[in-house]
Short mmCIF file of C-alpha atoms and ligand atoms in Angstrom, two decimals:
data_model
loop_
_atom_site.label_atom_id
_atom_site.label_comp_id
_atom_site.label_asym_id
_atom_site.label_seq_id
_atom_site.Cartn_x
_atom_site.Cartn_y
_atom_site.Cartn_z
CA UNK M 1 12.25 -11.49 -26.56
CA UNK M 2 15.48 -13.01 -25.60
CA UNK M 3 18.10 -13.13 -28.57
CA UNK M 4 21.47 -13.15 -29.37
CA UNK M 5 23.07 -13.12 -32.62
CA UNK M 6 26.89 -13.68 -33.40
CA UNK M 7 28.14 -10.21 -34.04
CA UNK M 8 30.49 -9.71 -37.25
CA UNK M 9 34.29 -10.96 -36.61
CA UNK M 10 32.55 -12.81 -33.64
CA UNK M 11 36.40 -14.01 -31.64
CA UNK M 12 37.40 -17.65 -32.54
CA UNK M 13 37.22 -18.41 -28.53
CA UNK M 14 33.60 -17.20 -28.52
CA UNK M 15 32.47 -19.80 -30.92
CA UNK M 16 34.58 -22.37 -29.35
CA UNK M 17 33.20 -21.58 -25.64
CA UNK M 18 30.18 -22.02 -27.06
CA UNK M 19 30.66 -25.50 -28.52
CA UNK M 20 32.03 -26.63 -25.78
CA UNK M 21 28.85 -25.63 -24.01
CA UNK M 22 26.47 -27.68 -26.00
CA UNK M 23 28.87 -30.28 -25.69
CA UNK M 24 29.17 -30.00 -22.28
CA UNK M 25 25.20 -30.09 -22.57
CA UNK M 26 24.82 -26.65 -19.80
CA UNK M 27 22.46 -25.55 -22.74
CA UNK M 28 20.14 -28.23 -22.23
CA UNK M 29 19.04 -26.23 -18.97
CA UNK M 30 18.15 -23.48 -20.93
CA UNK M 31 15.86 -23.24 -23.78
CA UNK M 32 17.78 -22.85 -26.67
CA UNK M 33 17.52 -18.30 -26.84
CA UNK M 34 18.70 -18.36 -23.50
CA UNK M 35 21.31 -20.64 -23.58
CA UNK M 36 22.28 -17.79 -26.00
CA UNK M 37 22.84 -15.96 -23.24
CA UNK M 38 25.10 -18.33 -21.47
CA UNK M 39 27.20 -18.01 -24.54
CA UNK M 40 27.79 -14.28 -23.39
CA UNK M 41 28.32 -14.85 -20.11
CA UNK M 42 30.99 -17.69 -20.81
CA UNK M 43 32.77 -15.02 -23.31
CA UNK M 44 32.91 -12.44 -20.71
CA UNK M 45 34.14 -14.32 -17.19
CA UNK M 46 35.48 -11.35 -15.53
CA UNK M 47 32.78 -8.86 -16.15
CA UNK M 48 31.93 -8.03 -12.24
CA UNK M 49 28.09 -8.12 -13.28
CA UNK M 50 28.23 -11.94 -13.32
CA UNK M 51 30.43 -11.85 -9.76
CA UNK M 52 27.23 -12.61 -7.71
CA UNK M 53 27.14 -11.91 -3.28
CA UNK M 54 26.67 -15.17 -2.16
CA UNK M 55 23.33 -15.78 0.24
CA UNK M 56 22.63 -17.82 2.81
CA UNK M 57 19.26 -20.18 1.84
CA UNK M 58 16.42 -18.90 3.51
CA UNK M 59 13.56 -21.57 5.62
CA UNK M 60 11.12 -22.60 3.82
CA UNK M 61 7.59 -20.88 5.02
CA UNK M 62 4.48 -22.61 5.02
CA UNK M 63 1.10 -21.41 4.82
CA UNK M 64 -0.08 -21.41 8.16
CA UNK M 65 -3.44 -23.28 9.78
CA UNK M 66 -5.79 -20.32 8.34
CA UNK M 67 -5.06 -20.69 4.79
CA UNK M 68 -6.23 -24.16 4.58
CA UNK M 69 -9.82 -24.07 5.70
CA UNK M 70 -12.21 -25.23 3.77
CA UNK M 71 -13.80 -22.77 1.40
CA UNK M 72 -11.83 -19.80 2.02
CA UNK M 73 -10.84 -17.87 -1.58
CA UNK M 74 -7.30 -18.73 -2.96
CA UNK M 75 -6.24 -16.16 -4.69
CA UNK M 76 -2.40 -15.87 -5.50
CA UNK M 77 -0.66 -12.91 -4.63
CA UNK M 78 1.17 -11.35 -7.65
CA UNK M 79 4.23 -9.27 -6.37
CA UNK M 80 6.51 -7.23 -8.88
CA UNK M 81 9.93 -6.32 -8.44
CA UNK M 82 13.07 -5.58 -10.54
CA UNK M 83 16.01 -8.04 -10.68
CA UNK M 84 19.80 -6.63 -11.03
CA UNK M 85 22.74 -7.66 -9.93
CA UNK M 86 23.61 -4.92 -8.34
CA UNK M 87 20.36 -4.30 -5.92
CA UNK M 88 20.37 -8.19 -5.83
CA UNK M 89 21.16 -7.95 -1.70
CA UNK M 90 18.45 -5.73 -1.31
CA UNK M 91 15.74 -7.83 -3.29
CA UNK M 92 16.69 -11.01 -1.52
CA UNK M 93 16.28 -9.34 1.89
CA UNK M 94 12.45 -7.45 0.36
CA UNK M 95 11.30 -11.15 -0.61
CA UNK M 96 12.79 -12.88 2.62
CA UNK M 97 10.45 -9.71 4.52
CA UNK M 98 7.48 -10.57 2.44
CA UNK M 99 7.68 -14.27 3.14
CA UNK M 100 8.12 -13.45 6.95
CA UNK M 101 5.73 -11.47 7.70
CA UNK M 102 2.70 -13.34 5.63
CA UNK M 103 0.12 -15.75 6.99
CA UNK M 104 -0.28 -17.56 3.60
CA UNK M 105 3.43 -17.43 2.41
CA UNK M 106 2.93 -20.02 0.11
CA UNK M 107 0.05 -18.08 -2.08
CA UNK M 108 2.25 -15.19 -2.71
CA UNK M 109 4.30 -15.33 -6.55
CA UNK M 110 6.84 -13.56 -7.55
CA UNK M 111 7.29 -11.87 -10.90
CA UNK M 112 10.84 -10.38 -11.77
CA UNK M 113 11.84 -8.63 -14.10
CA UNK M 114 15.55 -8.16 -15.66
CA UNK M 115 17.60 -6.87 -18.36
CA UNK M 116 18.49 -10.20 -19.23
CA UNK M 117 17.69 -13.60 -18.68
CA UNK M 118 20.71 -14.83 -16.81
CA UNK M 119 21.22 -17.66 -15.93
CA UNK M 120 23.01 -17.09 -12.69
CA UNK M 121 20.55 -14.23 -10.95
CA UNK M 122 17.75 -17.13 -11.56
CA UNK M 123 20.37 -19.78 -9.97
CA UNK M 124 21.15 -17.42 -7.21
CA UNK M 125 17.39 -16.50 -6.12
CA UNK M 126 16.44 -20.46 -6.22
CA UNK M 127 19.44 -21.32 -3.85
CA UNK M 128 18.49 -18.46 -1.40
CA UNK M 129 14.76 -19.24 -1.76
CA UNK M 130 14.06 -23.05 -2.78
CA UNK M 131 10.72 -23.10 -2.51
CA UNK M 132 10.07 -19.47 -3.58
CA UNK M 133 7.00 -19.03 -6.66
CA UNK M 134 8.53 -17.34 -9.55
CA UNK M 135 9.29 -16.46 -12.84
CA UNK M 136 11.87 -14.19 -14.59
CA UNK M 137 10.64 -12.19 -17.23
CA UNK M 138 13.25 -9.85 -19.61
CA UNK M 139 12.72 -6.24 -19.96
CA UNK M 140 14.52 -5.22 -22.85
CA UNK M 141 16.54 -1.86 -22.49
CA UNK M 142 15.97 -1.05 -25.88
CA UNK M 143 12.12 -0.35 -25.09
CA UNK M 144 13.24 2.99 -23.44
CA UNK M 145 16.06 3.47 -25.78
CA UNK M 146 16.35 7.34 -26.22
CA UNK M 147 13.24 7.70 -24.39
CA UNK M 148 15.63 8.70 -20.94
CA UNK M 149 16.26 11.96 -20.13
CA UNK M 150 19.12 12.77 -17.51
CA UNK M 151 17.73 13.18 -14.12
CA UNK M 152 19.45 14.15 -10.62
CA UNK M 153 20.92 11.19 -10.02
CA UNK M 154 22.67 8.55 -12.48
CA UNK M 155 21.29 5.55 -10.40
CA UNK M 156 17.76 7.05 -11.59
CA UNK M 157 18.35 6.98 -15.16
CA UNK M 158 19.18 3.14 -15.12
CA UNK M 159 16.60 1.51 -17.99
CA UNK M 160 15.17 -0.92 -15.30
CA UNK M 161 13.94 1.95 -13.30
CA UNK M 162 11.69 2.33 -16.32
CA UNK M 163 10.26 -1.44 -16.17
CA UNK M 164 7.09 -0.45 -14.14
CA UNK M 165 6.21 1.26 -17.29
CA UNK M 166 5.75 -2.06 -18.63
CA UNK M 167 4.45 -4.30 -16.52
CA UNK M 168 1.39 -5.17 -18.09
CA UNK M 169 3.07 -6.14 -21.28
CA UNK M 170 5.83 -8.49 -19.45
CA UNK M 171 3.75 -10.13 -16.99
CA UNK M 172 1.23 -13.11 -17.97
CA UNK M 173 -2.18 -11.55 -19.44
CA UNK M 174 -4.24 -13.89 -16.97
CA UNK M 175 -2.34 -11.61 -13.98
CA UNK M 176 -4.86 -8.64 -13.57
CA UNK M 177 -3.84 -7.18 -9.87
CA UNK M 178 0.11 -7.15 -8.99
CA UNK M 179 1.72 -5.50 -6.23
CA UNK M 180 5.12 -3.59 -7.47
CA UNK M 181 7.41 -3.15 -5.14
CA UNK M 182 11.09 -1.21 -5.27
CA UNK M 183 14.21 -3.40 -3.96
CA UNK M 184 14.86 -1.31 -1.51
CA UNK M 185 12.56 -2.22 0.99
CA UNK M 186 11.30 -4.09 3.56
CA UNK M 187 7.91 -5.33 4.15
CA UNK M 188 6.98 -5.77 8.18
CA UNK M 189 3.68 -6.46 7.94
CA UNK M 190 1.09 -9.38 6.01
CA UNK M 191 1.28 -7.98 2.69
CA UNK M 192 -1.98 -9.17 1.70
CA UNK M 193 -3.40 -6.70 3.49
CA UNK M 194 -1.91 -4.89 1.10
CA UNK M 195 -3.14 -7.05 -2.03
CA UNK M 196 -6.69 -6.64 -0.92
CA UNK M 197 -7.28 -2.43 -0.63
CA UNK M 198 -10.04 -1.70 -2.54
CA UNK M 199 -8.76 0.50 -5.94
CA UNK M 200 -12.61 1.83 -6.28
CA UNK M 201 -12.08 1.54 -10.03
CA UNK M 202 -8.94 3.55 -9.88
CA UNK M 203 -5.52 2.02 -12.09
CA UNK M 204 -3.42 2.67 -9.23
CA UNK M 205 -3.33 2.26 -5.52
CA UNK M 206 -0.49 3.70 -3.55
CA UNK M 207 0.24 5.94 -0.39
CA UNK M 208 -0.91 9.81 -1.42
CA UNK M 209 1.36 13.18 0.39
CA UNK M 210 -0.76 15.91 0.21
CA UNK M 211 1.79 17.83 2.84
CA UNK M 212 4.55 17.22 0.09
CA UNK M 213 4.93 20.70 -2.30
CA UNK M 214 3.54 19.64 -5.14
CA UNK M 215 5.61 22.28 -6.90
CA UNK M 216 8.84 21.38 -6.93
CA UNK M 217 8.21 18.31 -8.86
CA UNK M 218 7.86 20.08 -12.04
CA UNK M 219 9.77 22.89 -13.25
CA UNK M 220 9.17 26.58 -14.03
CA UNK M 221 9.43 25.46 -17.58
CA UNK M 222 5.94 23.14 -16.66
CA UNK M 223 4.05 25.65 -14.76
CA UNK M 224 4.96 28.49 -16.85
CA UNK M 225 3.25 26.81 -20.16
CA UNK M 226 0.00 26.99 -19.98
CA UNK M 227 -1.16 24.45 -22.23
CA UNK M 228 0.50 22.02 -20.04
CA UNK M 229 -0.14 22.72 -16.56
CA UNK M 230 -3.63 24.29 -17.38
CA UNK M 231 -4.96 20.35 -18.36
CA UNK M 232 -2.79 18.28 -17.39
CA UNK M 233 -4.55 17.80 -13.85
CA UNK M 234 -7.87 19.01 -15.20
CA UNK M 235 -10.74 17.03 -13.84
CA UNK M 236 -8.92 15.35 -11.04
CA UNK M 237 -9.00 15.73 -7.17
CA UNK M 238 -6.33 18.01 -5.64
CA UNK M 239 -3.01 16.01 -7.44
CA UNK M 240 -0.27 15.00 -4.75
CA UNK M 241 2.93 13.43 -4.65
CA UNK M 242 3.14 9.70 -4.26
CA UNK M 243 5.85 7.31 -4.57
CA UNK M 244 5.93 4.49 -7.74
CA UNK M 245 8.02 2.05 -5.24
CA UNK M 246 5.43 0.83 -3.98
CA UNK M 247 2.21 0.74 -6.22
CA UNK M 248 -1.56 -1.76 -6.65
CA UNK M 249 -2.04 -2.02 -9.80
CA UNK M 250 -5.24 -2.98 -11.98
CA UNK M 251 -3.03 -4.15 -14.86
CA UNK M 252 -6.69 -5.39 -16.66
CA UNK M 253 -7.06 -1.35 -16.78
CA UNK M 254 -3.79 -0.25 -17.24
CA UNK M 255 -3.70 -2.58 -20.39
CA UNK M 256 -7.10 -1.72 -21.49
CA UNK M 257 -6.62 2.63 -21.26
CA UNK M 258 -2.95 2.49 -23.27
CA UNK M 259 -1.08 4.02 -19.70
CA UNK M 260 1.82 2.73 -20.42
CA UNK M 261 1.81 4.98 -23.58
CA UNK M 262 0.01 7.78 -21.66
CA UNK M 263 3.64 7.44 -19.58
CA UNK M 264 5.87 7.22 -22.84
CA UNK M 265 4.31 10.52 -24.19
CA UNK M 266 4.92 12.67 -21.15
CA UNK M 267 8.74 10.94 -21.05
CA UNK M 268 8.57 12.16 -24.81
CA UNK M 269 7.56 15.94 -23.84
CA UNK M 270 10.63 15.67 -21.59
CA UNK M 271 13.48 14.04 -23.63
CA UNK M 272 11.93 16.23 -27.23
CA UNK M 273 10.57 19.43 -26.33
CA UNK M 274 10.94 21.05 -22.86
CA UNK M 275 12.68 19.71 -19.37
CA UNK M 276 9.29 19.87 -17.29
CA UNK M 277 10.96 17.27 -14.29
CA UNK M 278 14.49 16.87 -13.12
CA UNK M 279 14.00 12.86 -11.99
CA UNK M 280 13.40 10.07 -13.38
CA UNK M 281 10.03 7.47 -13.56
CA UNK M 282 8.67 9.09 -11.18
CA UNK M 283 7.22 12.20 -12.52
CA UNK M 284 5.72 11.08 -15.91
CA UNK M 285 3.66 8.83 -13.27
CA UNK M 286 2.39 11.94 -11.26
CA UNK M 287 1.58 13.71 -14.45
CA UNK M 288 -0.94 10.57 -15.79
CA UNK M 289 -2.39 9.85 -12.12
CA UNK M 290 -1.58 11.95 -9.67
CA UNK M 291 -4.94 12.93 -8.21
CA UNK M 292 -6.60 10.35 -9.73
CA UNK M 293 -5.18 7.27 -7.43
CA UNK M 294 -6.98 5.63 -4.48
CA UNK M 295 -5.29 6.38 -1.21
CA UNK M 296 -3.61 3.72 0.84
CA UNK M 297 -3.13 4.42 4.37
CA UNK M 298 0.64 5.64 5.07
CA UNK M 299 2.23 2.88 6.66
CA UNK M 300 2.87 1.23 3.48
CA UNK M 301 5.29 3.39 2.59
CA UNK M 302 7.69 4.78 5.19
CA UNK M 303 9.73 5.78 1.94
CA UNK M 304 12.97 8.18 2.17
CA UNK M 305 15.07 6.52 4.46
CA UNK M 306 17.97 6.06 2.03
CA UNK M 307 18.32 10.29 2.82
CA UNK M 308 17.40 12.69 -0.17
CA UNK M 309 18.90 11.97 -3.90
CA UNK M 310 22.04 14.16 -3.60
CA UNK M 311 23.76 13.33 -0.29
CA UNK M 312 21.88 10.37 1.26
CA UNK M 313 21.73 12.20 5.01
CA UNK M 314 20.21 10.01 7.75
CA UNK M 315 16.62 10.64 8.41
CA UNK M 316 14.32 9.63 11.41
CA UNK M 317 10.99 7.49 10.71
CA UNK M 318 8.03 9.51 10.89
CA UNK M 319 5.94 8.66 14.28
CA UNK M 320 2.98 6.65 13.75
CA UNK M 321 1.94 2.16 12.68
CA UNK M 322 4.60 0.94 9.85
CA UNK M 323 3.91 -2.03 7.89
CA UNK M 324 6.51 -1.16 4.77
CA UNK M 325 10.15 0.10 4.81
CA UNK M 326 11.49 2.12 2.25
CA UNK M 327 15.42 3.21 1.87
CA UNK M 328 14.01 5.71 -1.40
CA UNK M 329 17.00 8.27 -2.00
CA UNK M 330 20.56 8.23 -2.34
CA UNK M 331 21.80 6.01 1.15
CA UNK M 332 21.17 1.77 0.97
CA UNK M 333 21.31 0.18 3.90
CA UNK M 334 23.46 -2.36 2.80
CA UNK M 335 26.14 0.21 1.40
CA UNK M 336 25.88 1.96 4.82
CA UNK M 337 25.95 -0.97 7.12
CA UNK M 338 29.06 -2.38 4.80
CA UNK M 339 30.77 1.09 5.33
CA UNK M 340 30.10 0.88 9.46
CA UNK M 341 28.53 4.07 9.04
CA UNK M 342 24.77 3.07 9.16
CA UNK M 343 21.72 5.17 10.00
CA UNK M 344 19.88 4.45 13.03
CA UNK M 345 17.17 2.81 10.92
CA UNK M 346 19.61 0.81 8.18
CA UNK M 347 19.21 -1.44 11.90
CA UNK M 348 15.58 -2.27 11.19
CA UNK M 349 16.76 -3.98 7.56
CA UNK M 350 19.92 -5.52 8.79
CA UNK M 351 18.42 -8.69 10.41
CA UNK M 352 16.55 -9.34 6.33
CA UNK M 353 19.97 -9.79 4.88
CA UNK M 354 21.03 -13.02 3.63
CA UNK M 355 23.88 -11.77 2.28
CA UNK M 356 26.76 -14.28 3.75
CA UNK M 357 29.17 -11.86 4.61
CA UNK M 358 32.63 -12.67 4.90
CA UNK M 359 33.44 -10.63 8.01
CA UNK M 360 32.24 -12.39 10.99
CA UNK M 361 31.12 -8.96 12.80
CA UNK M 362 28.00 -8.35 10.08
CA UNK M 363 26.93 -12.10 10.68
CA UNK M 364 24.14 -12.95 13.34
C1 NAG V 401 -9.12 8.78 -13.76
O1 NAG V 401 -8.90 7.39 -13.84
C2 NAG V 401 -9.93 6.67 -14.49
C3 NAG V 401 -9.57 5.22 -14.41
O2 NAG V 401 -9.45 4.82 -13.10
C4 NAG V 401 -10.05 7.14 -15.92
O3 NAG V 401 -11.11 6.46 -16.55
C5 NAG V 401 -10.29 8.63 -15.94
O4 NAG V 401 -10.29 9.10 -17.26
C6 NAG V 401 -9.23 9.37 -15.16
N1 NAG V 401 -9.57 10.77 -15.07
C7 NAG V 401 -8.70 11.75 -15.32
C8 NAG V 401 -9.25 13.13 -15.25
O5 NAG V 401 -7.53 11.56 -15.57
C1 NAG V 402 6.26 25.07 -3.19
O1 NAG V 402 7.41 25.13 -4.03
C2 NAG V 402 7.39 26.23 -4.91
C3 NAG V 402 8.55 26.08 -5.88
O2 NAG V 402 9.74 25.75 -5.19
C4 NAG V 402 7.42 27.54 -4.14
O3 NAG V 402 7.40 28.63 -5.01
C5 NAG V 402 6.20 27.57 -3.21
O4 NAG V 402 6.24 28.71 -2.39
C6 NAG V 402 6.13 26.33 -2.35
N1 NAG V 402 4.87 26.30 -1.63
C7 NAG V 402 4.77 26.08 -0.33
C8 NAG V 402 3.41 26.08 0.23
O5 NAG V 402 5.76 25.90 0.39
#
């Protein structure tokens, strides 16, 4: 897992930083890989990776009345989300929503997962959220090493959009449900509601759209070849889109059918033989489950709002209950609100940011 080895010619100041740093006994916080990683960040100060936002701390929510009665089940809600520095505004504000809008608050932990184990992102989430349940796991990049094929847009072809893939090998093997959720979202409603759909036996639980064109997922190069499209849907319901931001998972059954290597073999067909998609995660998911997931009603995933992948155009939400917000596509909210040219919805996210914003006009 997490390593780091002195490269050859490794710079005199390097080795000094990092003697100074087990002198200065900062490694002592760390077991001893990661303080590895310390080592790295110390050599490179000015890399703007390690130039965190600063949050404000969030109140500490309590499970409420209802969760402490005698005899009722308590069952820990896993949730699943990417960590990166750059989405790190959006995350904060997803996990603030979550906490908000749940009756047990306290029964809900979080499992995050990041390129590397640094030291600051874990600082930074446990000054925001002091009392938050969580652990940091790595996902190495190197696991989809030359397994990424360009897609639409860069931000898709980023390795940690890939970590879903993985879950089930990253997270603890007692963990058999988890929620995964994107960072660009907001939740507005309890989210175990959520935790408890029924997956009727099914790997995956997520928010089906039979209206969307099924189509234009896949390329001509896809439908054209018969011994692909001809099975690859073959004894499944009707297959429709649905989006992997927001996903149930039966990790127990992911582990035990090999889907993570179902997903690797499709993103294989892609990178080695013939472009059958033009984005990124998503479509090696459709092509394993799509038609073969259990339904979740809509309202957990109000996804789109960030506009479509190339020009990030304001869109309306679609009428009807919401419990989950999702800025999918090109536009953030934060990026938009920062550039005072939000969409009408970037509104609904706004009051989820902790980000402490220097300009007194974004506070409140
Ligand atoms: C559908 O999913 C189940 C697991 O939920 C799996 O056993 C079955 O093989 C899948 N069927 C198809 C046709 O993909
Ligand atoms: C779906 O998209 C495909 C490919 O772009 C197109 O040929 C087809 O007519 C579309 N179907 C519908 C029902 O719009």
């Amino acid at each position: 897992m997490a390593s780091w080895s002195f490269p050859h010619g490794v710079p005199l100041l390097g080795l000094l930083s990092f003697t100074l740093l087990l002198l200065l006994g900062l490694s002592s916080l760390l077991p001893r890989s990661r303080a590895m990683e310390v080592v790295h960040v110390v050599r490179k100060p000015s890399s703007p990776e390690h130039e965190l936002p600063v949050f404000r701390e969030a109140p500490a929510f309590r499970n409420g009345e209802e969760c402490r009665e005698a005899g009722r089940r308590r069952e820990v809600i896993h949730v699943a989300m990417t960590l990166d520095a750059n989405y790190l505004r959006g995350t904060m504000a997803a996990v603030l929503s979550i906490l908000q809008h749940s009756s047990c608050p306290e029964d809900v932990e979080f499992h995050f997962l990041s390129h590397r184990l640094e030291r600051e992102l874990f600082v930074s989430i446990r000054a925001t959220f002091p009392y938050l349940n969580f652990r940091v796991y790595r996902f190495d990049p190197g696991r989809v090493k030359g397994k990424i094929s360009k897609s639409v847009r860069q931000a898709l072809d980023q390795p940690l959009n890939y970590a879903r893939i993985y879950l089930s090998e990253l997270i603890p093997g007692d963990v058999s449900r988890v929620i995964y959720l994107d960072s660009d979202l907001i939740v507005v409603d309890d989210i175990a509601k959520l935790w408890d759909v029924d997956l009727l036996g099914r790997v995956v639980a997520a928010p089906e759209y039979c209206h969307a064109n099924f189509t234009k997922y896949f390329t001509d190069a896809f439908w054209n070849d018969p011994s692909l499209s001809a099975t690859t849907f073959r004894g499944r319901q009707r297959p429709c889109y649905f989006n992997t931001g927001v996903m149930v998972l039966d990790v127990d059954q992911w582990r035990r059918g090999g889907y993570t290597r179902k997903v690797e073999e499709w993103m294989a067909v892609q990178k080695n033989t013939k472009r059958i998609y033009h984005l990124g995660s998503l479509p090696p998911f459709l092509l394993v489950l799509a038609g073969n997931i259990t339904a979740v009603n809509h309202r957990w995933n109000q996804h789109g709002l960030g506009g479509d992948n190339l020009e990030g155009r304001c869109r309306k939400l679609h009428p009807g209950p919401i419990s989950l917000l999702h800025w999918s596509g090109k536009g953030k909210p934060w990026l938009r609100l920062d550039s005072r040219k939000p969409c009408d919805v970037d509104h609904l996210w706004a009051p989820y940011d902790l980000y402490r914003s220097s300009s007194p006009s974004l506070e409140e």
